[in-house]
Amino acid sequence: KKKFIRAYRLLRIECLNNPNSIDGWYFLSNIEKEIGLIVSKTLRFSLRILIKSPETVPGIIFTGNHCSVFGSFGYALAEFYQAYRWKKSSPFLNFLICVQYLNGSLSRRNYFRGFAILLGLCFFWRYKTLRNLTAQNFLKRNHLSILIEKEIDYNFGKFYLFLGSNYLAFKHFKLVQRKKAKLLGMNKIKRQEKTYIGFSPERESVFNLFLLNMCFGK
């Protein structure tokens, strides 16, 4: 744990000297997970950097995620909207804003829950459009595009689970299972899956299908 604490301090210096470094903020987030405690002093540290460098998009996203962890969904949305001014075409940022609206709809103080869910759906649809654009145009339907399509269907399933529509969630989790690679063998696809993203949508969808089958009494 001492090594992680030392790395945490070095990464804070790196983020302070280079606030636009995506890798610096990424590793700082991972080091916090390894330490096992997300501390409030990191949030204060990132806010100080944003005062000095208000246009650092990686720092804004990092700060917004920390606000969300501490339950300040309104502050998280404010931070994400700051980044949205420069990165409107980012599917990741649209997805983050969608999640914050869904989290905010669960608050008892929110008297416009339906409107918050509707806004979340709008940003989710924007995320889906941009992600499909990446899969179909930039990746040109290769093996990585199949992984992106699985990711979209998996997130759709989780979105419908949030809304309580188990049938539609079941349908999208099934779509994840049915999509197979046509260009490469499945062993190579699985290797790419591990390197491309940190989790397997196919494996996660199997787990959710198992839970839904239990709810359906199958």
GROMACS .gro file of C-alpha atoms in nm:
model
  218
    1LYS     CA    1   0.000   0.000   0.000
    2LYS     CA    2   0.293   0.236   0.062
    3LYS     CA    3   0.394   0.202  -0.304
    4PHE     CA    4   0.045   0.303  -0.412
    5ILE     CA    5   0.049   0.605  -0.180
    6ARG     CA    6   0.385   0.712  -0.324
    7ALA     CA    7   0.253   0.666  -0.678
    8TYR     CA    8  -0.057   0.866  -0.580
    9ARG     CA    9   0.159   1.160  -0.473
   10LEU     CA   10   0.372   1.145  -0.789
   11LEU     CA   11   0.063   1.136  -1.009
   12ARG     CA   12  -0.079   1.440  -0.833
   13ILE     CA   13   0.238   1.627  -0.927
   14GLU     CA   14   0.209   1.501  -1.286
   15CYS     CA   15  -0.154   1.617  -1.313
   16LEU     CA   16  -0.059   1.953  -1.163
   17ASN     CA   17   0.224   2.006  -1.413
   18ASN     CA   18   0.036   1.864  -1.711
   19PRO     CA   19  -0.340   1.906  -1.651
   20ASN     CA   20  -0.429   1.797  -2.007
   21SER     CA   21  -0.263   1.459  -1.968
   22ILE     CA   22  -0.527   1.188  -2.015
   23ASP     CA   23  -0.289   0.919  -1.891
   24GLY     CA   24  -0.208   1.112  -1.573
   25TRP     CA   25  -0.572   1.146  -1.468
   26TYR     CA   26  -0.645   0.787  -1.573
   27PHE     CA   27  -0.366   0.642  -1.361
   28LEU     CA   28  -0.456   0.868  -1.069
   29SER     CA   29  -0.809   0.727  -1.077
   30ASN     CA   30  -0.679   0.369  -1.089
   31ILE     CA   31  -0.433   0.430  -0.804
   32GLU     CA   32  -0.719   0.556  -0.587
   33LYS     CA   33  -0.904   0.230  -0.655
   34GLU     CA   34  -0.596   0.029  -0.555
   35ILE     CA   35  -0.562   0.226  -0.232
   36GLY     CA   36  -0.927   0.143  -0.168
   37LEU     CA   37  -1.038   0.489  -0.061
   38ILE     CA   38  -1.161   0.783  -0.266
   39VAL     CA   39  -1.065   1.078  -0.051
   40SER     CA   40  -1.213   1.425  -0.050
   41LYS     CA   41  -0.869   1.585  -0.068
   42THR     CA   42  -0.837   1.452  -0.425
   43LEU     CA   43  -1.157   1.637  -0.516
   44ARG     CA   44  -1.020   1.958  -0.362
   45PHE     CA   45  -0.695   1.902  -0.551
   46SER     CA   46  -0.873   1.861  -0.887
   47LEU     CA   47  -1.089   2.169  -0.821
   48ARG     CA   48  -0.775   2.376  -0.759
   49ILE     CA   49  -0.637   2.258  -1.094
   50LEU     CA   50  -0.962   2.354  -1.268
   51ILE     CA   51  -0.933   2.705  -1.128
   52LYS     CA   52  -0.587   2.736  -1.284
   53SER     CA   53  -0.669   2.542  -1.605
   54PRO     CA   54  -1.046   2.557  -1.664
   55GLU     CA   55  -1.020   2.403  -2.014
   56THR     CA   56  -0.862   2.072  -1.914
   57VAL     CA   57  -1.126   1.822  -2.027
   58PRO     CA   58  -0.967   1.514  -1.858
   59GLY     CA   59  -0.954   1.705  -1.529
   60ILE     CA   60  -1.317   1.815  -1.566
   61ILE     CA   61  -1.433   1.455  -1.624
   62PHE     CA   62  -1.224   1.333  -1.330
   63THR     CA   63  -1.376   1.599  -1.104
   64GLY     CA   64  -1.728   1.522  -1.226
   65ASN     CA   65  -1.685   1.154  -1.149
   66HIS     CA   66  -1.565   1.238  -0.798
   67CYS     CA   67  -1.864   1.466  -0.741
   68SER     CA   68  -2.088   1.178  -0.849
   69VAL     CA   69  -1.916   0.938  -0.606
   70PHE     CA   70  -1.984   1.178  -0.320
   71GLY     CA   71  -2.351   1.204  -0.424
   72SER     CA   72  -2.337   1.556  -0.569
   73PHE     CA   73  -2.507   1.475  -0.898
   74GLY     CA   74  -2.587   1.839  -0.970
   75TYR     CA   75  -2.222   1.940  -0.936
   76ALA     CA   76  -2.121   1.639  -1.150
   77LEU     CA   77  -2.361   1.752  -1.423
   78ALA     CA   78  -2.224   2.105  -1.405
   79GLU     CA   79  -1.871   1.976  -1.458
   80PHE     CA   80  -1.970   1.748  -1.745
   81TYR     CA   81  -2.154   2.034  -1.917
   82GLN     CA   82  -1.834   2.239  -1.895
   83ALA     CA   83  -1.655   1.966  -2.092
   84TYR     CA   84  -1.955   1.931  -2.324
   85ARG     CA   85  -1.885   2.277  -2.465
   86TRP     CA   86  -1.565   2.143  -2.625
   87LYS     CA   87  -1.646   1.773  -2.670
   88LYS     CA   88  -2.006   1.752  -2.789
   89SER     CA   89  -1.917   1.468  -3.024
   90SER     CA   90  -1.774   1.247  -2.750
   91PRO     CA   91  -1.995   0.938  -2.694
   92PHE     CA   92  -1.827   0.881  -2.357
   93LEU     CA   93  -1.922   1.229  -2.233
   94ASN     CA   94  -2.280   1.193  -2.357
   95PHE     CA   95  -2.304   0.863  -2.171
   96LEU     CA   96  -2.172   1.021  -1.850
   97ILE     CA   97  -2.433   1.298  -1.867
   98CYS     CA   98  -2.704   1.036  -1.924
   99VAL     CA   99  -2.593   0.843  -1.614
  100GLN     CA  100  -2.599   1.158  -1.402
  101TYR     CA  101  -2.954   1.241  -1.509
  102LEU     CA  102  -3.062   0.886  -1.422
  103ASN     CA  103  -2.888   0.908  -1.083
  104GLY     CA  104  -3.052   1.243  -1.016
  105SER     CA  105  -3.396   1.101  -1.097
  106LEU     CA  106  -3.362   0.871  -0.795
  107SER     CA  107  -3.333   1.162  -0.553
  108ARG     CA  108  -3.637   1.230  -0.334
  109ARG     CA  109  -3.570   1.602  -0.372
  110ASN     CA  110  -3.613   1.583  -0.747
  111TYR     CA  111  -3.974   1.673  -0.832
  112PHE     CA  112  -3.917   1.636  -1.207
  113ARG     CA  113  -3.806   1.274  -1.222
  114GLY     CA  114  -3.980   1.202  -1.550
  115PHE     CA  115  -3.814   1.500  -1.715
  116ALA     CA  116  -3.472   1.392  -1.581
  117ILE     CA  117  -3.521   1.042  -1.726
  118LEU     CA  118  -3.628   1.194  -2.059
  119LEU     CA  119  -3.312   1.405  -2.071
  120GLY     CA  120  -3.109   1.098  -1.982
  121LEU     CA  121  -3.271   0.911  -2.271
  122CYS     CA  122  -3.185   1.198  -2.510
  123PHE     CA  123  -2.817   1.187  -2.417
  124PHE     CA  124  -2.819   0.808  -2.428
  125TRP     CA  125  -2.957   0.819  -2.781
  126ARG     CA  126  -2.685   1.068  -2.875
  127TYR     CA  127  -2.427   0.829  -2.729
  128LYS     CA  128  -2.573   0.542  -2.934
  129THR     CA  129  -2.565   0.748  -3.255
  130LEU     CA  130  -2.203   0.855  -3.209
  131ARG     CA  131  -2.093   0.505  -3.107
  132ASN     CA  132  -2.262   0.352  -3.412
  133LEU     CA  133  -2.090   0.614  -3.627
  134THR     CA  134  -1.756   0.500  -3.491
  135ALA     CA  135  -1.836   0.133  -3.551
  136GLN     CA  136  -1.973   0.168  -3.903
  137ASN     CA  137  -1.763   0.448  -4.054
  138PHE     CA  138  -1.430   0.473  -3.874
  139LEU     CA  139  -1.376   0.107  -3.789
  140LYS     CA  140  -1.545  -0.006  -4.113
  141ARG     CA  141  -1.720  -0.308  -3.969
  142ASN     CA  142  -1.409  -0.490  -3.846
  143HIS     CA  143  -1.374  -0.698  -3.529
  144LEU     CA  144  -1.362  -0.392  -3.302
  145SER     CA  145  -1.691  -0.266  -3.445
  146ILE     CA  146  -1.857  -0.588  -3.325
  147LEU     CA  147  -1.734  -0.519  -2.972
  148ILE     CA  148  -1.876  -0.167  -2.989
  149GLU     CA  149  -2.213  -0.300  -3.106
  150LYS     CA  150  -2.214  -0.542  -2.811
  151GLU     CA  151  -2.132  -0.254  -2.579
  152ILE     CA  152  -2.425  -0.050  -2.713
  153ASP     CA  153  -2.672  -0.338  -2.673
  154TYR     CA  154  -2.543  -0.412  -2.323
  155ASN     CA  155  -2.585  -0.048  -2.215
  156PHE     CA  156  -2.932  -0.045  -2.369
  157GLY     CA  157  -3.016  -0.349  -2.158
  158LYS     CA  158  -2.895  -0.177  -1.841
  159PHE     CA  159  -3.091   0.136  -1.932
  160TYR     CA  160  -3.413  -0.065  -1.968
  161LEU     CA  161  -3.339  -0.243  -1.640
  162PHE     CA  162  -3.323   0.097  -1.475
  163LEU     CA  163  -3.663   0.184  -1.622
  164GLY     CA  164  -3.805  -0.147  -1.499
  165SER     CA  165  -3.872  -0.288  -1.847
  166ASN     CA  166  -3.735  -0.638  -1.794
  167TYR     CA  167  -3.861  -0.769  -2.129
  168LEU     CA  168  -3.676  -0.505  -2.335
  169ALA     CA  169  -3.366  -0.550  -2.120
  170PHE     CA  170  -3.382  -0.926  -2.180
  171LYS     CA  171  -3.414  -0.864  -2.553
  172HIS     CA  172  -3.100  -0.647  -2.570
  173PHE     CA  173  -2.894  -0.882  -2.353
  174LYS     CA  174  -2.992  -1.159  -2.596
  175LEU     CA  175  -2.870  -0.944  -2.886
  176VAL     CA  176  -2.527  -0.927  -2.721
  177GLN     CA  177  -2.513  -1.307  -2.720
  178ARG     CA  178  -2.624  -1.342  -3.081
  179LYS     CA  179  -2.367  -1.110  -3.237
  180LYS     CA  180  -2.076  -1.317  -3.358
  181ALA     CA  181  -1.758  -1.228  -3.536
  182LYS     CA  182  -1.759  -1.290  -3.908
  183LEU     CA  183  -1.409  -1.183  -3.994
  184LEU     CA  184  -1.201  -1.343  -3.718
  185GLY     CA  185  -1.207  -1.652  -3.504
  186MET     CA  186  -1.376  -1.630  -3.167
  187ASN     CA  187  -1.050  -1.686  -2.978
  188LYS     CA  188  -0.897  -1.377  -3.137
  189ILE     CA  189  -1.214  -1.180  -3.068
  190LYS     CA  190  -1.197  -1.271  -2.700
  191ARG     CA  191  -0.834  -1.157  -2.683
  192GLN     CA  192  -0.929  -0.828  -2.846
  193GLU     CA  193  -1.218  -0.796  -2.602
  194LYS     CA  194  -0.982  -0.815  -2.307
  195THR     CA  195  -0.743  -0.554  -2.447
  196TYR     CA  196  -1.007  -0.318  -2.586
  197ILE     CA  197  -1.225  -0.283  -2.279
  198GLY     CA  198  -1.188  -0.384  -1.917
  199PHE     CA  199  -1.487  -0.614  -1.912
  200SER     CA  200  -1.670  -0.846  -2.148
  201PRO     CA  201  -2.025  -0.735  -2.244
  202GLU     CA  202  -2.098  -1.094  -2.341
  203ARG     CA  203  -2.007  -1.228  -1.998
  204GLU     CA  204  -2.191  -0.949  -1.816
  205SER     CA  205  -2.502  -1.001  -2.029
  206VAL     CA  206  -2.504  -1.373  -1.939
  207PHE     CA  207  -2.512  -1.278  -1.571
  208ASN     CA  208  -2.799  -1.034  -1.627
  209LEU     CA  209  -2.989  -1.289  -1.835
  210PHE     CA  210  -2.954  -1.536  -1.549
  211LEU     CA  211  -3.103  -1.285  -1.303
  212LEU     CA  212  -3.386  -1.197  -1.542
  213ASN     CA  213  -3.468  -1.564  -1.597
  214MET     CA  214  -3.498  -1.601  -1.220
  215CYS     CA  215  -3.740  -1.307  -1.214
  216PHE     CA  216  -3.942  -1.464  -1.496
  217GLY     CA  217  -3.953  -1.793  -1.304
  218LYS     CA  218  -3.763  -1.993  -1.564
   0.00000   0.00000   0.00000
